[in-house]
């Protein structure tokens, strides 16, 4: 349960922070809640924002293309602006860019759902 709550906080932070990808943390949250709290798992599945992605992952182990595009483009747009305008040192910019690249690679590496 505590791991699920931690991953949920990271997923929610990822909605606003471009260096954290939301989708992988959300999927980890669902996995933790499915093992520890059926009530929390069901609330997550009922979410209009997160429910469809989690249900798709649990049924087919895939993420739709739209979710991937949104994740990667938002990381590039917001993260790129953050790197350019908010990180003062070159070393910090490189570190942030590397973290964004890892996050993007994780999202891209998830299996893409085949549309029906």
Coordinates of N, CA and C in Angstrom, one line a residue:
X1 N 0.8 -1.2 0.0 CA 0.0 0.0 0.0 C 0.9 1.3 0.0
X2 N 1.9 1.3 0.8 CA 2.8 2.4 0.9 C 3.5 2.7 -0.4
X3 N 4.0 1.6 -1.1 CA 4.6 1.7 -2.3 C 3.7 2.3 -3.4
X4 N 2.4 1.8 -3.3 CA 1.4 2.3 -4.3 C 1.2 3.8 -4.1
X5 N 1.1 4.2 -2.8 CA 0.9 5.7 -2.5 C 2.1 6.5 -3.0
X6 N 3.3 6.0 -2.8 CA 4.5 6.6 -3.3 C 4.5 6.8 -4.8
X7 N 4.2 5.7 -5.5 CA 4.1 5.8 -7.0 C 3.0 6.7 -7.4
X8 N 1.9 6.7 -6.7 CA 0.8 7.6 -7.1 C 1.3 9.1 -6.9
X9 N 2.0 9.4 -5.8 CA 2.5 10.8 -5.7 C 3.5 11.1 -6.8
X10 N 4.3 10.2 -7.2 CA 5.3 10.4 -8.3 C 4.5 10.6 -9.6
X11 N 3.5 9.8 -9.8 CA 2.7 9.9 -11.0 C 2.0 11.3 -11.1
X12 N 1.4 11.7 -10.0 CA 0.8 13.0 -9.9 C 1.8 14.1 -10.1
X13 N 3.0 14.0 -9.5 CA 4.0 15.0 -9.8 C 4.4 15.0 -11.2
X14 N 4.4 13.8 -11.9 CA 4.7 13.7 -13.3 C 3.8 14.5 -14.2
X15 N 2.5 14.7 -13.7 CA 1.6 15.4 -14.5 C 2.1 16.9 -14.7
X16 N 2.8 17.4 -13.6 CA 3.2 18.8 -13.6 C 4.7 19.0 -13.9
X17 N 5.5 17.9 -13.6 CA 6.9 18.0 -13.7 C 7.4 17.2 -15.0
X18 N 7.9 17.9 -15.9 CA 8.3 17.2 -17.2 C 9.4 16.2 -17.1
X19 N 10.1 16.2 -16.0 CA 11.2 15.2 -15.9 C 10.8 13.9 -15.3
X20 N 9.5 13.8 -14.9 CA 8.9 12.6 -14.4 C 7.9 12.1 -15.3
X21 N 8.0 10.9 -15.9 CA 7.0 10.4 -16.8 C 5.8 9.8 -15.9
X22 N 4.6 10.2 -16.2 CA 3.4 9.9 -15.4 C 3.1 8.4 -15.6
X23 N 3.0 8.0 -16.8 CA 2.5 6.6 -17.2 C 3.1 5.5 -16.5
X24 N 4.5 5.4 -16.5 CA 5.1 4.2 -15.8 C 4.8 4.2 -14.3
X25 N 4.8 5.4 -13.6 CA 4.5 5.4 -12.2 C 3.0 5.1 -11.9
X26 N 2.1 5.5 -12.8 CA 0.7 5.2 -12.7 C 0.5 3.7 -12.8
X27 N 1.2 3.0 -13.7 CA 1.1 1.6 -13.9 C 1.6 0.8 -12.7
X28 N 2.7 1.3 -12.1 CA 3.3 0.8 -10.9 C 2.3 1.0 -9.7
X29 N 1.6 2.1 -9.7 CA 0.6 2.4 -8.6 C -0.5 1.3 -8.7
X30 N -1.0 1.1 -9.9 CA -2.1 0.1 -10.1 C -1.6 -1.3 -9.7
X31 N -0.4 -1.6 -10.1 CA 0.1 -3.0 -9.7 C 0.2 -3.1 -8.2
X32 N 0.7 -2.1 -7.5 CA 0.8 -2.2 -6.0 C -0.6 -2.2 -5.4
X33 N -1.5 -1.4 -5.9 CA -2.9 -1.3 -5.3 C -3.6 -2.6 -5.6
X34 N -3.4 -3.3 -6.7 CA -4.1 -4.5 -7.0 C -3.7 -5.6 -6.0
X35 N -2.5 -5.5 -5.5 CA -2.0 -6.5 -4.5 C -2.4 -6.1 -3.1
X36 N -2.6 -4.8 -2.8 CA -2.7 -4.4 -1.4 C -4.1 -3.9 -1.0
X37 N -4.8 -3.2 -1.9 CA -6.0 -2.6 -1.6 C -7.0 -2.6 -2.8
X38 N -7.9 -3.5 -2.8 CA -8.9 -3.6 -3.8 C -9.7 -2.3 -4.0
X39 N -10.0 -1.6 -2.8 CA -10.7 -0.4 -2.8 C -10.0 0.7 -3.6
X40 N -8.7 0.9 -3.3 CA -7.9 1.9 -4.0 C -7.7 1.5 -5.4
X41 N -7.5 0.2 -5.7 CA -7.4 -0.2 -7.1 C -8.6 0.1 -7.9
X42 N -9.8 -0.1 -7.3 CA -11.0 0.1 -8.0 C -11.2 1.7 -8.2
X43 N -10.8 2.5 -7.2 CA -10.9 3.9 -7.4 C -10.0 4.4 -8.5
X44 N -8.9 3.8 -8.6 CA -7.9 4.2 -9.7 C -8.5 3.8 -11.1
X45 N -9.1 2.6 -11.2 CA -9.7 2.1 -12.4 C -11.0 3.0 -12.8
X46 N -11.6 3.6 -11.8 CA -12.8 4.4 -12.0 C -12.5 5.8 -12.4
X47 N -11.2 6.2 -12.3 CA -10.8 7.5 -12.7 C -11.0 7.8 -14.1
X48 N -11.6 8.9 -14.5 CA -11.8 9.3 -15.9 C -10.5 9.6 -16.6
X49 N -9.5 10.1 -15.8 CA -8.3 10.5 -16.4 C -7.3 9.3 -16.5
X50 N -7.2 8.5 -15.5 CA -6.3 7.4 -15.5 C -6.8 6.0 -15.8
X51 N -8.1 5.8 -15.5 CA -8.8 4.5 -15.6 C -8.6 3.8 -16.9
X52 N -8.9 4.5 -18.1 CA -8.7 3.8 -19.3 C -7.3 3.3 -19.6
X53 N -6.3 4.0 -19.3 CA -4.9 3.6 -19.5 C -4.6 2.4 -18.7
X54 N -5.0 2.4 -17.4 CA -4.7 1.3 -16.5 C -5.5 0.0 -16.9
X55 N -6.7 0.2 -17.3 CA -7.5 -1.0 -17.7 C -6.9 -1.6 -19.0
X56 N -6.5 -0.8 -19.9 CA -5.8 -1.3 -21.1 C -4.5 -2.0 -20.8
X57 N -3.8 -1.4 -19.9 CA -2.5 -2.1 -19.5 C -2.8 -3.4 -18.8
X58 N -3.8 -3.5 -17.9 CA -4.1 -4.7 -17.2 C -4.6 -5.8 -18.1
X59 N -5.4 -5.4 -19.2 CA -5.9 -6.4 -20.1 C -4.9 -6.8 -21.2
X60 N -4.2 -5.8 -21.8 CA -3.4 -6.1 -22.9 C -1.9 -5.8 -22.8
X61 N -1.5 -5.3 -21.6 CA -0.1 -4.9 -21.4 C 0.4 -4.0 -22.5
X62 N -0.4 -2.9 -22.8 CA 0.0 -2.0 -23.8 C -0.5 -0.6 -23.4
X63 N 0.0 0.4 -24.1 CA -0.4 1.8 -23.9 C -0.7 2.4 -25.3
X64 N -1.8 3.1 -25.4 CA -2.2 3.6 -26.7 C -1.2 4.7 -27.2
X65 N -1.2 4.8 -28.5 CA -0.3 5.8 -29.2 C -0.5 7.2 -28.7
X66 N -1.7 7.6 -28.5 CA -2.0 9.0 -28.1 C -1.4 9.2 -26.7
X67 N -1.4 8.3 -25.8 CA -0.8 8.5 -24.5 C 0.7 8.7 -24.6
X68 N 1.3 7.9 -25.5 CA 2.7 8.0 -25.7 C 3.1 9.4 -26.3
X69 N 2.3 9.8 -27.3 CA 2.6 11.1 -27.9 C 2.5 12.2 -26.8
X70 N 1.4 12.2 -26.1 CA 1.2 13.2 -25.1 C 2.4 13.2 -24.1
X71 N 2.7 12.1 -23.6 CA 3.8 12.0 -22.6 C 5.1 12.5 -23.2
X72 N 5.5 12.1 -24.4 CA 6.8 12.5 -24.9 C 6.8 14.0 -25.3
X73 N 5.7 14.4 -26.0 CA 5.7 15.8 -26.4 C 5.6 16.8 -25.2
X74 N 4.9 16.4 -24.1 CA 4.9 17.3 -23.0 C 6.2 17.3 -22.3
X75 N 6.9 16.2 -22.2 CA 8.3 16.2 -21.7 C 9.2 17.0 -22.5
X76 N 9.1 17.0 -23.8 CA 9.9 17.8 -24.7 C 9.6 19.3 -24.6
X77 N 8.3 19.6 -24.6 CA 8.0 21.0 -24.6 C 8.3 21.7 -23.2
X78 N 7.7 21.1 -22.2 CA 7.8 21.7 -20.9 C 9.2 21.5 -20.3
X79 N 9.7 20.2 -20.5 CA 11.1 19.9 -20.0 C 12.1 20.7 -20.8
X80 N 11.9 20.9 -22.1 CA 12.9 21.6 -22.9 C 12.9 23.1 -22.4
X81 N 11.8 23.7 -22.2 CA 11.8 25.0 -21.7 C 12.4 25.1 -20.3
X82 N 12.2 24.1 -19.4 CA 12.8 24.1 -18.1 C 14.3 24.1 -18.2
X83 N 14.8 23.2 -19.1 CA 16.2 23.0 -19.2 C 16.9 24.3 -19.8
X84 N 16.2 24.9 -20.7 CA 16.8 26.1 -21.4 C 16.7 27.3 -20.4
X85 N 15.5 27.5 -19.8 CA 15.3 28.8 -19.1 C 15.5 28.7 -17.5
X86 N 15.4 27.5 -17.0 CA 15.4 27.4 -15.5 C 16.7 26.8 -14.9
X87 N 17.4 26.1 -15.7 CA 18.6 25.4 -15.2 C 19.9 26.2 -15.7
X88 N 20.6 26.8 -14.7 CA 21.6 27.8 -15.0 C 22.9 27.2 -15.5
X89 N 23.2 26.0 -15.1 CA 24.6 25.4 -15.5 C 24.4 24.4 -16.6
X90 N 25.5 24.3 -17.4 CA 25.5 23.3 -18.5 C 25.4 21.9 -17.9
X91 N 26.1 21.6 -16.8 CA 26.0 20.3 -16.2 C 24.6 20.0 -15.8
X92 N 23.9 20.9 -15.2 CA 22.5 20.7 -14.8 C 21.6 20.5 -16.0
X93 N 21.9 21.3 -17.1 CA 21.1 21.1 -18.3 C 21.3 19.7 -18.9
X94 N 22.5 19.3 -18.9 CA 22.8 17.9 -19.5 C 22.1 16.9 -18.6
X95 N 22.2 17.0 -17.3 CA 21.6 16.0 -16.4 C 20.1 16.0 -16.6
X96 N 19.5 17.2 -16.7 CA 18.0 17.2 -16.9 C 17.6 16.6 -18.3
X97 N 18.4 16.9 -19.3 CA 18.1 16.4 -20.6 C 18.3 14.8 -20.6
X98 N 19.3 14.3 -19.9 CA 19.5 12.9 -19.7 C 18.3 12.2 -19.0
X99 N 17.8 12.9 -18.0 CA 16.6 12.3 -17.3 C 15.4 12.3 -18.2
X100 N 15.2 13.4 -18.9 CA 14.1 13.4 -19.9 C 14.3 12.3 -20.9
X101 N 15.5 12.1 -21.4 CA 15.7 11.0 -22.4 C 15.4 9.7 -21.8
X102 N 15.8 9.4 -20.6 CA 15.4 8.1 -19.9 C 13.9 8.0 -19.8
X103 N 13.3 9.0 -19.3 CA 11.8 9.0 -19.2 C 11.1 8.8 -20.5
X104 N 11.6 9.5 -21.6 CA 11.0 9.3 -22.9 C 11.3 7.9 -23.4
X105 N 12.5 7.3 -23.2 CA 12.8 6.0 -23.6 C 11.9 4.9 -22.9
X106 N 11.6 5.2 -21.6 CA 10.7 4.3 -20.9 C 9.3 4.3 -21.5
X107 N 8.8 5.5 -21.8 CA 7.5 5.6 -22.4 C 7.4 5.0 -23.8
X108 N 8.4 5.3 -24.6 CA 8.4 4.7 -26.0 C 8.6 3.2 -26.0
X109 N 9.3 2.7 -25.0 CA 9.6 1.2 -25.0 C 8.4 0.4 -24.6
X110 N 7.4 1.0 -24.0 CA 6.1 0.3 -23.7 C 5.4 -0.1 -24.9
X111 N 4.9 -1.3 -24.9 CA 4.2 -1.9 -26.1 C 3.0 -1.0 -26.4
X112 N 2.9 -0.7 -27.7 CA 1.8 0.1 -28.2 C 0.6 -0.7 -28.6
X113 N -0.6 -0.3 -28.1 CA -1.8 -1.0 -28.4 C -2.2 -0.9 -29.8
X114 N -2.7 -2.0 -30.4 CA -3.2 -2.0 -31.8 C -4.6 -1.6 -31.8
X115 N -4.9 -0.5 -32.5 CA -6.3 0.0 -32.5 C -7.2 -1.0 -33.2
X116 N -8.5 -1.1 -32.7 CA -9.4 -2.1 -33.2 C -10.3 -1.5 -34.3

